[in-house]
């Protein structure tokens, strides 16, 4: 493990803590914090997909708190957590230790229990928005969110939804919040990618110029 990788892991851990603490401040207004020493779980899943060209299934990760399987009548607030450019839905666990940090903060009563959904926005095309050839924003709001709300016991009101992201994901969270103000009670942007930047690693990306212009 090189120095840069260690740095990124530290940044991701701090980002996860900041997001969870900030979002929980909002969610706590709607439900009391319940301390919970039981471990949650982070699952890597796939869902049916029709709106992304050539894709029949789309991957995502989901964190379920420790009490999720026991109280089947309870619904949970949901946080959509967006990864950065060139990364994957798995990065929040790999570099941010998402499951352990969420368990720890819930266990000591710092935050309330919540479901956390990490979409995949790098595979096939690295875009969170609607391009002519890749309608990711349509997929997010018309397929992913309805699927999550049908599959998991999450709240379906604005007060029970939040969105956050890092870099490219932070830019997406900001724009989603502007485009769909009725959807989220909180938007949290960590170093959002929201302006044209001469990024060498994007020079061969077929969507690179479109993204920069957009």
Coordinates of C-alpha atoms in Angstrom, one line a residue:
X1 CA 0.0 0.0 0.0
X2 CA 1.6 3.3 -1.1
X3 CA 1.4 6.7 0.6
X4 CA -1.3 8.0 -1.8
X5 CA -3.5 5.0 -1.1
X6 CA -3.2 5.6 2.6
X7 CA -4.1 9.2 2.2
X8 CA -7.1 8.4 0.1
X9 CA -8.3 5.9 2.7
X10 CA -8.0 8.5 5.4
X11 CA -9.9 11.1 3.4
X12 CA -12.7 8.6 2.7
X13 CA -13.0 7.6 6.4
X14 CA -13.2 11.3 7.4
X15 CA -15.7 11.9 4.6
X16 CA -17.9 9.0 5.7
X17 CA -17.9 10.3 9.3
X18 CA -18.7 13.9 8.2
X19 CA -21.6 12.7 6.0
X20 CA -23.1 10.4 8.6
X21 CA -22.9 13.0 11.4
X22 CA -24.4 15.8 9.2
X23 CA -27.2 13.7 7.8
X24 CA -28.0 12.2 11.2
X25 CA -28.5 15.7 12.6
X26 CA -31.4 16.1 10.2
X27 CA -32.8 12.6 10.6
X28 CA -32.8 12.8 14.4
X29 CA -35.4 15.5 14.2
X30 CA -37.9 13.0 12.8
X31 CA -36.9 10.0 15.0
X32 CA -35.1 9.4 18.2
X33 CA -31.6 8.0 18.2
X34 CA -31.6 4.3 19.3
X35 CA -28.4 3.0 20.6
X36 CA -27.5 -0.4 19.0
X37 CA -24.5 -2.6 19.6
X38 CA -25.5 -5.1 16.9
X39 CA -23.5 -5.1 13.7
X40 CA -25.1 -4.0 10.5
X41 CA -24.1 -5.4 7.1
X42 CA -23.0 -4.1 3.8
X43 CA -24.3 -6.0 0.8
X44 CA -23.2 -5.8 -2.8
X45 CA -26.2 -6.3 -5.0
X46 CA -27.6 -5.9 -8.5
X47 CA -31.0 -4.6 -9.7
X48 CA -32.9 -4.8 -13.0
X49 CA -32.1 -2.0 -15.3
X50 CA -33.8 -0.8 -18.6
X51 CA -32.8 2.9 -18.9
X52 CA -29.0 2.4 -19.2
X53 CA -28.2 1.4 -22.8
X54 CA -27.0 -2.2 -23.1
X55 CA -27.3 -2.9 -19.3
X56 CA -29.7 -5.5 -18.0
X57 CA -28.5 -5.3 -14.4
X58 CA -26.8 -2.5 -12.4
X59 CA -24.7 -3.0 -9.3
X60 CA -25.0 -1.1 -6.0
X61 CA -24.1 -1.5 -2.4
X62 CA -26.4 -1.2 0.5
X63 CA -25.8 -0.8 4.3
X64 CA -28.5 -2.2 6.5
X65 CA -28.3 -1.4 10.3
X66 CA -28.1 -4.1 12.9
X67 CA -31.8 -4.0 13.9
X68 CA -33.1 -4.1 10.3
X69 CA -34.1 -7.8 10.3
X70 CA -35.7 -7.8 13.7
X71 CA -38.2 -5.0 13.7
X72 CA -40.0 -5.6 10.4
X73 CA -42.5 -2.8 11.0
X74 CA -40.0 -0.1 11.3
X75 CA -38.9 2.1 8.3
X76 CA -35.6 3.8 8.1
X77 CA -34.3 7.1 6.6
X78 CA -32.1 6.5 3.6
X79 CA -28.9 8.1 2.5
X80 CA -27.8 7.9 -1.2
X81 CA -24.0 8.0 -1.1
X82 CA -22.3 8.8 -4.4
X83 CA -18.7 7.8 -5.2
X84 CA -16.1 9.9 -7.0
X85 CA -14.8 9.7 -10.6
X86 CA -12.9 6.6 -11.6
X87 CA -14.1 4.8 -8.5
X88 CA -17.0 2.3 -7.8
X89 CA -19.9 1.8 -5.4
X90 CA -17.5 -0.5 -3.4
X91 CA -15.0 2.3 -2.6
X92 CA -16.9 3.6 0.5
X93 CA -16.3 0.2 2.2
X94 CA -12.8 -0.4 0.7
X95 CA -11.3 3.0 1.5
X96 CA -13.9 4.5 3.9
X97 CA -14.7 1.5 6.1
X98 CA -18.3 2.4 5.8
X99 CA -19.9 -0.5 7.6
X100 CA -17.6 -0.3 10.6
X101 CA -18.0 3.4 11.0
X102 CA -21.7 3.3 10.7
X103 CA -21.9 0.5 13.2
X104 CA -19.7 2.4 15.6
X105 CA -21.6 5.7 15.4
X106 CA -24.9 4.0 15.7
X107 CA -23.7 1.8 18.5
X108 CA -22.6 4.7 20.7
X109 CA -25.7 6.7 20.0
X110 CA -24.0 9.4 18.0
X111 CA -26.2 8.8 15.0
X112 CA -29.6 7.1 14.4
X113 CA -30.0 4.0 12.3
X114 CA -30.3 4.5 8.6
X115 CA -30.1 2.6 5.3
X116 CA -27.2 3.7 3.1
X117 CA -27.3 3.1 -0.7
X118 CA -24.2 3.5 -2.8
X119 CA -25.0 3.6 -6.6
X120 CA -22.5 2.5 -9.3
X121 CA -21.7 5.4 -11.7
X122 CA -18.3 4.3 -13.2
X123 CA -18.9 1.0 -15.0
X124 CA -19.7 1.4 -18.8
X125 CA -19.8 5.2 -18.6
X126 CA -18.5 7.5 -15.9
X127 CA -21.5 9.8 -15.7
X128 CA -24.1 10.7 -13.1
X129 CA -26.1 12.9 -15.5
X130 CA -28.1 12.4 -18.7
X131 CA -25.9 12.2 -21.8
X132 CA -27.4 11.5 -25.2
X133 CA -26.1 8.0 -25.0
X134 CA -26.4 7.3 -21.3
X135 CA -29.4 8.4 -19.2
X136 CA -28.0 8.0 -15.7
X137 CA -30.1 10.7 -14.0
X138 CA -33.2 9.1 -15.4
X139 CA -32.0 5.8 -14.2
X140 CA -31.3 7.1 -10.7
X141 CA -34.8 8.7 -10.2
X142 CA -37.0 6.5 -12.3
X143 CA -35.4 3.1 -11.5
X144 CA -32.9 3.1 -8.6
X145 CA -34.9 5.2 -6.1
X146 CA -38.3 3.3 -6.8
X147 CA -36.4 0.0 -6.6
X148 CA -34.8 0.9 -3.2
X149 CA -38.2 2.1 -1.8
X150 CA -39.9 -1.1 -3.0
X151 CA -37.1 -3.5 -1.9
X152 CA -36.1 -2.0 1.5
X153 CA -38.1 -0.6 4.4
X154 CA -37.0 3.0 3.9
X155 CA -39.0 6.2 4.3
X156 CA -40.4 7.5 1.0
X157 CA -40.9 11.2 2.1
X158 CA -38.6 14.0 1.5
X159 CA -37.7 14.2 5.2
X160 CA -36.5 10.7 5.1
X161 CA -34.1 11.0 2.1
X162 CA -30.7 12.6 1.9
X163 CA -28.0 12.5 -0.7
X164 CA -24.2 13.1 -0.5
X165 CA -21.1 12.5 -2.5
X166 CA -17.4 13.0 -3.0
X167 CA -15.8 14.8 -5.9
X168 CA -17.8 13.7 -9.0
X169 CA -20.4 12.3 -6.7
X170 CA -20.5 15.5 -4.7
X171 CA -21.2 17.4 -7.9
X172 CA -23.9 15.0 -8.8
X173 CA -25.5 15.3 -5.3
X174 CA -25.6 19.1 -5.7
X175 CA -27.1 19.0 -9.1
X176 CA -29.6 16.4 -8.1
X177 CA -30.7 18.5 -5.2
X178 CA -31.2 21.5 -7.6
X179 CA -33.0 19.4 -10.3
X180 CA -35.2 17.6 -7.8
X181 CA -35.7 19.8 -4.7
X182 CA -38.8 17.8 -3.7
X183 CA -36.7 14.6 -3.2
X184 CA -34.1 15.3 -0.6
X185 CA -34.1 17.0 2.8
X186 CA -30.3 17.3 2.8
X187 CA -27.6 17.5 0.2
X188 CA -24.0 17.1 1.3
X189 CA -21.2 17.9 -1.2
X190 CA -17.6 16.9 -0.4
X191 CA -15.1 18.6 -2.7
X192 CA -17.7 18.6 -5.5
X193 CA -16.6 18.4 -9.1
X194 CA -18.6 21.3 -10.5
X195 CA -16.3 23.1 -12.9
X196 CA -14.1 22.5 -16.0
X197 CA -10.7 21.0 -15.0
X198 CA -7.8 19.9 -17.2
X199 CA -7.7 16.3 -15.9
X200 CA -5.1 14.2 -17.7
X201 CA -6.7 10.9 -16.8
X202 CA -9.9 11.9 -18.6
X203 CA -8.3 12.7 -22.0
X204 CA -9.3 9.3 -23.5
X205 CA -12.7 9.2 -21.9
X206 CA -15.3 9.3 -24.6
X207 CA -17.6 11.2 -22.4
X208 CA -14.9 13.5 -21.0
X209 CA -15.5 16.6 -23.1
X210 CA -19.3 16.3 -22.8
X211 CA -18.9 16.1 -19.0
X212 CA -16.6 19.1 -18.9
X213 CA -18.9 21.2 -21.0
X214 CA -22.0 20.1 -19.1

